[in-house]
């Protein structure tokens, strides 16, 4: 086990694992080394469906897309259309 950190970043725990050995992240995420072939490692990730799991480049693209969408101005007609759809619900009768 080895801890490595660049200045201003979180520490990175570096572990050695062999095929079929795993690492637990918290109580409910397991990362398993499935295969090693030259410079490529295949990992299996067991996690609850409500925990998003993405390759880092996909995660970064999602973040960029979300940030640009949040920063984009909303056209006036969309704001007016949104007001029409945001009506309070009427209470339902119990049976």
PDB file of C-alpha atoms in Angstrom:
ATOM      1  CA  UNK A   1       0.000   0.000   0.000  1.00  0.00           C
ATOM      2  CA  UNK A   2       1.287   3.438  -0.928  1.00  0.00           C
ATOM      3  CA  UNK A   3      -0.155   6.933  -0.578  1.00  0.00           C
ATOM      4  CA  UNK A   4       0.761   9.449  -3.246  1.00  0.00           C
ATOM      5  CA  UNK A   5      -0.428  13.040  -3.567  1.00  0.00           C
ATOM      6  CA  UNK A   6       0.323  16.064  -5.681  1.00  0.00           C
ATOM      7  CA  UNK A   7       0.276  19.383  -3.903  1.00  0.00           C
ATOM      8  CA  UNK A   8      -3.292  20.675  -3.569  1.00  0.00           C
ATOM      9  CA  UNK A   9      -4.958  17.349  -4.423  1.00  0.00           C
ATOM     10  CA  UNK A  10      -6.401  14.448  -2.485  1.00  0.00           C
ATOM     11  CA  UNK A  11      -4.058  11.614  -1.605  1.00  0.00           C
ATOM     12  CA  UNK A  12      -4.196   8.597  -3.906  1.00  0.00           C
ATOM     13  CA  UNK A  13      -4.078   5.155  -2.362  1.00  0.00           C
ATOM     14  CA  UNK A  14      -2.057   2.847  -4.631  1.00  0.00           C
ATOM     15  CA  UNK A  15      -2.701  -0.884  -4.157  1.00  0.00           C
ATOM     16  CA  UNK A  16      -1.384  -3.981  -5.893  1.00  0.00           C
ATOM     17  CA  UNK A  17      -3.983  -6.576  -6.894  1.00  0.00           C
ATOM     18  CA  UNK A  18      -3.890  -9.771  -8.926  1.00  0.00           C
ATOM     19  CA  UNK A  19      -6.560 -11.178 -11.242  1.00  0.00           C
ATOM     20  CA  UNK A  20      -9.817 -11.894  -9.376  1.00  0.00           C
ATOM     21  CA  UNK A  21      -8.713  -9.868  -6.353  1.00  0.00           C
ATOM     22  CA  UNK A  22     -10.856  -6.931  -5.362  1.00  0.00           C
ATOM     23  CA  UNK A  23     -10.928  -3.593  -3.592  1.00  0.00           C
ATOM     24  CA  UNK A  24     -13.879  -2.327  -1.558  1.00  0.00           C
ATOM     25  CA  UNK A  25     -14.908   1.330  -1.756  1.00  0.00           C
ATOM     26  CA  UNK A  26     -17.140   2.044   1.201  1.00  0.00           C
ATOM     27  CA  UNK A  27     -19.546  -0.725   2.150  1.00  0.00           C
ATOM     28  CA  UNK A  28     -21.214  -1.383  -1.177  1.00  0.00           C
ATOM     29  CA  UNK A  29     -18.806  -0.833  -4.096  1.00  0.00           C
ATOM     30  CA  UNK A  30     -16.431  -3.614  -5.123  1.00  0.00           C
ATOM     31  CA  UNK A  31     -13.791  -3.219  -7.840  1.00  0.00           C
ATOM     32  CA  UNK A  32     -12.427  -6.515  -9.189  1.00  0.00           C
ATOM     33  CA  UNK A  33      -9.401  -7.038 -11.439  1.00  0.00           C
ATOM     34  CA  UNK A  34     -10.923  -9.157 -14.227  1.00  0.00           C
ATOM     35  CA  UNK A  35      -8.006  -9.344 -16.686  1.00  0.00           C
ATOM     36  CA  UNK A  36      -4.554  -7.931 -17.384  1.00  0.00           C
ATOM     37  CA  UNK A  37      -3.209  -7.897 -20.945  1.00  0.00           C
ATOM     38  CA  UNK A  38       0.059  -6.020 -21.545  1.00  0.00           C
ATOM     39  CA  UNK A  39      -0.758  -2.371 -20.802  1.00  0.00           C
ATOM     40  CA  UNK A  40      -4.517  -2.821 -20.369  1.00  0.00           C
ATOM     41  CA  UNK A  41      -6.323  -3.747 -17.165  1.00  0.00           C
ATOM     42  CA  UNK A  42      -9.994  -4.773 -17.205  1.00  0.00           C
ATOM     43  CA  UNK A  43     -11.936  -3.973 -14.065  1.00  0.00           C
ATOM     44  CA  UNK A  44     -15.336  -5.177 -12.959  1.00  0.00           C
ATOM     45  CA  UNK A  45     -17.338  -2.815 -10.771  1.00  0.00           C
ATOM     46  CA  UNK A  46     -20.148  -4.017  -8.543  1.00  0.00           C
ATOM     47  CA  UNK A  47     -22.189  -1.080  -7.246  1.00  0.00           C
ATOM     48  CA  UNK A  48     -25.815  -0.287  -6.445  1.00  0.00           C
ATOM     49  CA  UNK A  49     -27.719   1.072  -9.457  1.00  0.00           C
ATOM     50  CA  UNK A  50     -28.177   4.445  -7.740  1.00  0.00           C
ATOM     51  CA  UNK A  51     -24.392   5.045  -7.751  1.00  0.00           C
ATOM     52  CA  UNK A  52     -23.272   6.367 -11.139  1.00  0.00           C
ATOM     53  CA  UNK A  53     -20.136   4.676 -12.509  1.00  0.00           C
ATOM     54  CA  UNK A  54     -18.363   6.287 -15.485  1.00  0.00           C
ATOM     55  CA  UNK A  55     -14.922   6.246 -17.057  1.00  0.00           C
ATOM     56  CA  UNK A  56     -13.239   9.522 -16.066  1.00  0.00           C
ATOM     57  CA  UNK A  57     -13.303  10.966 -19.600  1.00  0.00           C
ATOM     58  CA  UNK A  58     -17.067  10.348 -19.816  1.00  0.00           C
ATOM     59  CA  UNK A  59     -17.606  11.840 -16.357  1.00  0.00           C
ATOM     60  CA  UNK A  60     -15.636  14.966 -17.325  1.00  0.00           C
ATOM     61  CA  UNK A  61     -17.706  15.358 -20.521  1.00  0.00           C
ATOM     62  CA  UNK A  62     -20.934  15.053 -18.505  1.00  0.00           C
ATOM     63  CA  UNK A  63     -19.673  17.742 -16.115  1.00  0.00           C
ATOM     64  CA  UNK A  64     -18.726  20.091 -18.987  1.00  0.00           C
ATOM     65  CA  UNK A  65     -22.120  19.568 -20.642  1.00  0.00           C
ATOM     66  CA  UNK A  66     -23.967  20.227 -17.379  1.00  0.00           C
ATOM     67  CA  UNK A  67     -21.936  23.371 -16.661  1.00  0.00           C
ATOM     68  CA  UNK A  68     -22.502  24.824 -20.126  1.00  0.00           C
ATOM     69  CA  UNK A  69     -26.227  23.986 -19.965  1.00  0.00           C
ATOM     70  CA  UNK A  70     -26.520  25.685 -16.575  1.00  0.00           C
ATOM     71  CA  UNK A  71     -24.708  28.771 -17.852  1.00  0.00           C
ATOM     72  CA  UNK A  72     -26.750  29.086 -21.067  1.00  0.00           C
ATOM     73  CA  UNK A  73     -29.482  31.726 -21.040  1.00  0.00           C
ATOM     74  CA  UNK A  74     -33.021  30.391 -21.244  1.00  0.00           C
ATOM     75  CA  UNK A  75     -35.087  31.896 -24.100  1.00  0.00           C
ATOM     76  CA  UNK A  76     -38.127  33.892 -22.897  1.00  0.00           C
ATOM     77  CA  UNK A  77     -40.610  31.578 -24.645  1.00  0.00           C
ATOM     78  CA  UNK A  78     -39.196  28.586 -22.742  1.00  0.00           C
ATOM     79  CA  UNK A  79     -39.525  30.473 -19.444  1.00  0.00           C
ATOM     80  CA  UNK A  80     -43.179  31.272 -20.206  1.00  0.00           C
ATOM     81  CA  UNK A  81     -43.850  27.674 -21.288  1.00  0.00           C
ATOM     82  CA  UNK A  82     -42.251  26.425 -18.061  1.00  0.00           C
ATOM     83  CA  UNK A  83     -44.506  28.649 -15.975  1.00  0.00           C
ATOM     84  CA  UNK A  84     -47.539  27.084 -17.599  1.00  0.00           C
ATOM     85  CA  UNK A  85     -46.387  23.581 -16.691  1.00  0.00           C
ATOM     86  CA  UNK A  86     -45.423  24.356 -13.105  1.00  0.00           C
ATOM     87  CA  UNK A  87     -48.933  24.435 -11.665  1.00  0.00           C
ATOM     88  CA  UNK A  88     -49.517  23.061  -8.170  1.00  0.00           C
ATOM     89  CA  UNK A  89     -51.123  19.634  -8.018  1.00  0.00           C
ATOM     90  CA  UNK A  90     -54.696  19.302  -6.881  1.00  0.00           C
ATOM     91  CA  UNK A  91     -55.099  17.041  -3.857  1.00  0.00           C
ATOM     92  CA  UNK A  92     -56.346  13.585  -4.716  1.00  0.00           C
ATOM     93  CA  UNK A  93     -59.212  11.974  -2.893  1.00  0.00           C
ATOM     94  CA  UNK A  94     -58.480   8.926  -0.785  1.00  0.00           C
ATOM     95  CA  UNK A  95     -60.492   5.828  -1.574  1.00  0.00           C
TER      96      UNK A  95
END
